mmCIF file of C-alpha atoms in Angstrom:
data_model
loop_
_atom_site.group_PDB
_atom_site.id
_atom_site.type_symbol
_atom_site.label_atom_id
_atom_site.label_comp_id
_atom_site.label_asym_id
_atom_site.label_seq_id
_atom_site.Cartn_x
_atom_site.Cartn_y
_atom_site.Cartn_z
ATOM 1 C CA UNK P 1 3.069 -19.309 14.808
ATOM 2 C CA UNK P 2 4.726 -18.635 11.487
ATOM 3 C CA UNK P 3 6.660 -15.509 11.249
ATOM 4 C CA UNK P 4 6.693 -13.256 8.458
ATOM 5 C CA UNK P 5 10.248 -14.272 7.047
ATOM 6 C CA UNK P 6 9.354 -17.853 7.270
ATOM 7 C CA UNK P 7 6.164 -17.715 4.625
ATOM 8 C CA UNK P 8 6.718 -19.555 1.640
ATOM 9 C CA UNK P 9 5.921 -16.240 -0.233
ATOM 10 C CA UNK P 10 8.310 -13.595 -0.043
ATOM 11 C CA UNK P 11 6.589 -10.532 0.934
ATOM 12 C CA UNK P 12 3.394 -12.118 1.646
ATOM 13 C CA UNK P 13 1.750 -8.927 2.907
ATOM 14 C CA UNK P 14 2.725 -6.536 0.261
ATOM 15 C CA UNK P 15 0.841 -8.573 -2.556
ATOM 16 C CA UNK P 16 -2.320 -7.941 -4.311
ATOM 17 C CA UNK P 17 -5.140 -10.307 -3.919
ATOM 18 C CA UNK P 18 -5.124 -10.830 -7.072
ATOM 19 C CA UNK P 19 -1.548 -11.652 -7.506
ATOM 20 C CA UNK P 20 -1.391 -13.714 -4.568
ATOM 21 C CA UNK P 21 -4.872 -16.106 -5.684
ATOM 22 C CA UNK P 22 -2.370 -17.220 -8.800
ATOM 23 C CA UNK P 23 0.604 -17.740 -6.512
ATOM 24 C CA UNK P 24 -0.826 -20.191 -3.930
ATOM 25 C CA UNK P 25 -1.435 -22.356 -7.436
ATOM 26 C CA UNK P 26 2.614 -22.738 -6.842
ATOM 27 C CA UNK P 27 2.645 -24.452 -3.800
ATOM 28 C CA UNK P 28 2.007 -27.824 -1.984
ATOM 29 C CA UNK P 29 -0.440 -28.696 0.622
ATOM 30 C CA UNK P 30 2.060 -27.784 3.404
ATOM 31 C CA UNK P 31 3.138 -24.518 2.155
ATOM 32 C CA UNK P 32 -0.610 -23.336 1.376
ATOM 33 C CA UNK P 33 -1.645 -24.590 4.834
ATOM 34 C CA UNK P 34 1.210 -22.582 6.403
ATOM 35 C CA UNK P 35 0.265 -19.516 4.391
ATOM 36 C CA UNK P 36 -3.698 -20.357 5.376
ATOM 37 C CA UNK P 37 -2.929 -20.046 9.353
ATOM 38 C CA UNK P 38 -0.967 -17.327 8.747
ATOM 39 C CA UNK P 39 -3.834 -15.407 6.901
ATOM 40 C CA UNK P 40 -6.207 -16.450 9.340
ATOM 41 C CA UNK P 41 -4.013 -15.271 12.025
ATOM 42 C CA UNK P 42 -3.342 -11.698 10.855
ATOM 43 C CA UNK P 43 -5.764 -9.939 8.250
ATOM 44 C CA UNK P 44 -8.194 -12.880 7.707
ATOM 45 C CA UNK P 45 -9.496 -11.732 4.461
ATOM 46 C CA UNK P 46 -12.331 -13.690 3.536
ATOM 47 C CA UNK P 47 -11.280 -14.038 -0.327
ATOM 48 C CA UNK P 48 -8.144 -15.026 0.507
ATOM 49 C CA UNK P 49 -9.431 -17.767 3.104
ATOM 50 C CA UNK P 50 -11.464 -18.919 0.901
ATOM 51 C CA UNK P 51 -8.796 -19.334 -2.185
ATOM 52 C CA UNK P 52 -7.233 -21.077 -0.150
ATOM 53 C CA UNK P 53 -9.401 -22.950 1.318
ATOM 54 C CA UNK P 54 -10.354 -24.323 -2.202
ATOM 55 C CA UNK P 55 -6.856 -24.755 -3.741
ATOM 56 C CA UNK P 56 -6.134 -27.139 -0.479
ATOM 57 C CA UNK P 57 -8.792 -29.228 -0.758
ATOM 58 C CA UNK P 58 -8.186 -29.422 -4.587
ATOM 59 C CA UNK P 59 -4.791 -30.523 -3.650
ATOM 60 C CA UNK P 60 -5.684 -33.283 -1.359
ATOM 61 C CA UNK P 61 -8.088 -34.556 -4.218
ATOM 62 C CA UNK P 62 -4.975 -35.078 -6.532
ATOM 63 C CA UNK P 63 -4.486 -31.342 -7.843
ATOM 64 C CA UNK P 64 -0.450 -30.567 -8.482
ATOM 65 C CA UNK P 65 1.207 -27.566 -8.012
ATOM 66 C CA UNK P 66 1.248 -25.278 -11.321
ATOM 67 C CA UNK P 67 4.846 -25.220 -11.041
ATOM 68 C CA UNK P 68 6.821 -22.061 -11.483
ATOM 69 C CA UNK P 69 8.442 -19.855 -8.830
ATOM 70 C CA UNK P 70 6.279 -18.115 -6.396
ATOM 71 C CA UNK P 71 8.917 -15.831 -5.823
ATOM 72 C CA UNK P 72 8.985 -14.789 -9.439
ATOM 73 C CA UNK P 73 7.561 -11.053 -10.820
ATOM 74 C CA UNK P 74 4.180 -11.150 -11.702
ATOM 75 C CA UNK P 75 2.411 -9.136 -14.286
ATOM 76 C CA UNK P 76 0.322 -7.415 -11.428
ATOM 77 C CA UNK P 77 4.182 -6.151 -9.309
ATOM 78 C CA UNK P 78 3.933 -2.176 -8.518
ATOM 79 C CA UNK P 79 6.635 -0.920 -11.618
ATOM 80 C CA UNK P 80 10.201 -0.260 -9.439
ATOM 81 C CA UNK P 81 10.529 3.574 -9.275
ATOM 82 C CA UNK P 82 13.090 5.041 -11.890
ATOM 83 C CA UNK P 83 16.360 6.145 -11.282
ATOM 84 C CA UNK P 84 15.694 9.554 -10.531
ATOM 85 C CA UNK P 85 13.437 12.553 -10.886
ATOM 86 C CA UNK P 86 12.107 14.055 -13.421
ATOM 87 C CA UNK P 87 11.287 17.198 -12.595
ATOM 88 C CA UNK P 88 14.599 19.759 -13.740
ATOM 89 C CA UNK P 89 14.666 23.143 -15.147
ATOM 90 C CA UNK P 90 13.258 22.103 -18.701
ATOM 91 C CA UNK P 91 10.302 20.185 -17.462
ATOM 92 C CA UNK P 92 8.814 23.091 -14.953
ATOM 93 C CA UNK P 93 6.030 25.295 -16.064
ATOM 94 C CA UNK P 94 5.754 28.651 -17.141
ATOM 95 C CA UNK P 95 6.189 31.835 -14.516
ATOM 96 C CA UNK P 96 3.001 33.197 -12.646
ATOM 97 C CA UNK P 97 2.339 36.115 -12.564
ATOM 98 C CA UNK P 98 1.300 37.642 -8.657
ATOM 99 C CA UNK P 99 -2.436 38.385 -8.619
ATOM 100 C CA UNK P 100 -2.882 42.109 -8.955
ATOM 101 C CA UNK P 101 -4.462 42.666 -6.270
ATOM 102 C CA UNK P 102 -1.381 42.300 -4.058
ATOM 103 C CA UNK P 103 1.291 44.373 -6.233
ATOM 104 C CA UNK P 104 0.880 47.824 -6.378
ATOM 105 C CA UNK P 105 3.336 48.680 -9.477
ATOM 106 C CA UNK P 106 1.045 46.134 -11.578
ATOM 107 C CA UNK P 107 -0.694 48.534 -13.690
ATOM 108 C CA UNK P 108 -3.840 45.778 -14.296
ATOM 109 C CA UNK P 109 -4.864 46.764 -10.627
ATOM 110 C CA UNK P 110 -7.833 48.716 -10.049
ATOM 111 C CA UNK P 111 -7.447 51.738 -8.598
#
């Protein structure tokens, strides 16, 4: 069994199907097949079975590899978080006022 550091995807499991349908186009028939068992071993998520299913029989009909890095960023990567927050004393919002019904010197209380 492959293990997780071994895929020829880095961080196989944290990609979106999406993403990972137009990565497999990167690799050959051995690293799709390792990536296939893998999938089949763990989630086994029918559309990705079946991508891949389809992209390795394409490639033992003659279909290349797109080329390109599979490691690359894609269009579809989460955004990296920012530096910092941005929450500080100019960004919060404006005082509330206690509801009157719980302060007895606010003179908007009934009596």
């Amino acid at each position: 069994m492959t293990e997780h550091d071994q895929l020829p995807l880095p961080d196989y499991d944290h990609l979106p199907v999406d993403g990972l349908i137009s990565r497999i186009r990167t690799l050959d028939a051995t690293g799709l097949q390792t990536l296939l068992d893998y999938e089949k071993a763990h989630a086994n998520r029918l559309k990705v079975v079946m991508a891949m299913g389809n992209r390795l029989k394409s490639l033992h009909e003659g279909a290349r590899p797109s080329g390109g890095d599979p490691a690359a960023a894609a269009s579809d990567d989460p955004a990296a978080a920012s530096a910092g927050s941005k929450v500080s004393e100019a960004t919060t919002g404006p005082a509330i006022n206690p509801p009157s019904q719980g302060d007895p010197t606010n003179p908007a209380q009934p009596r």
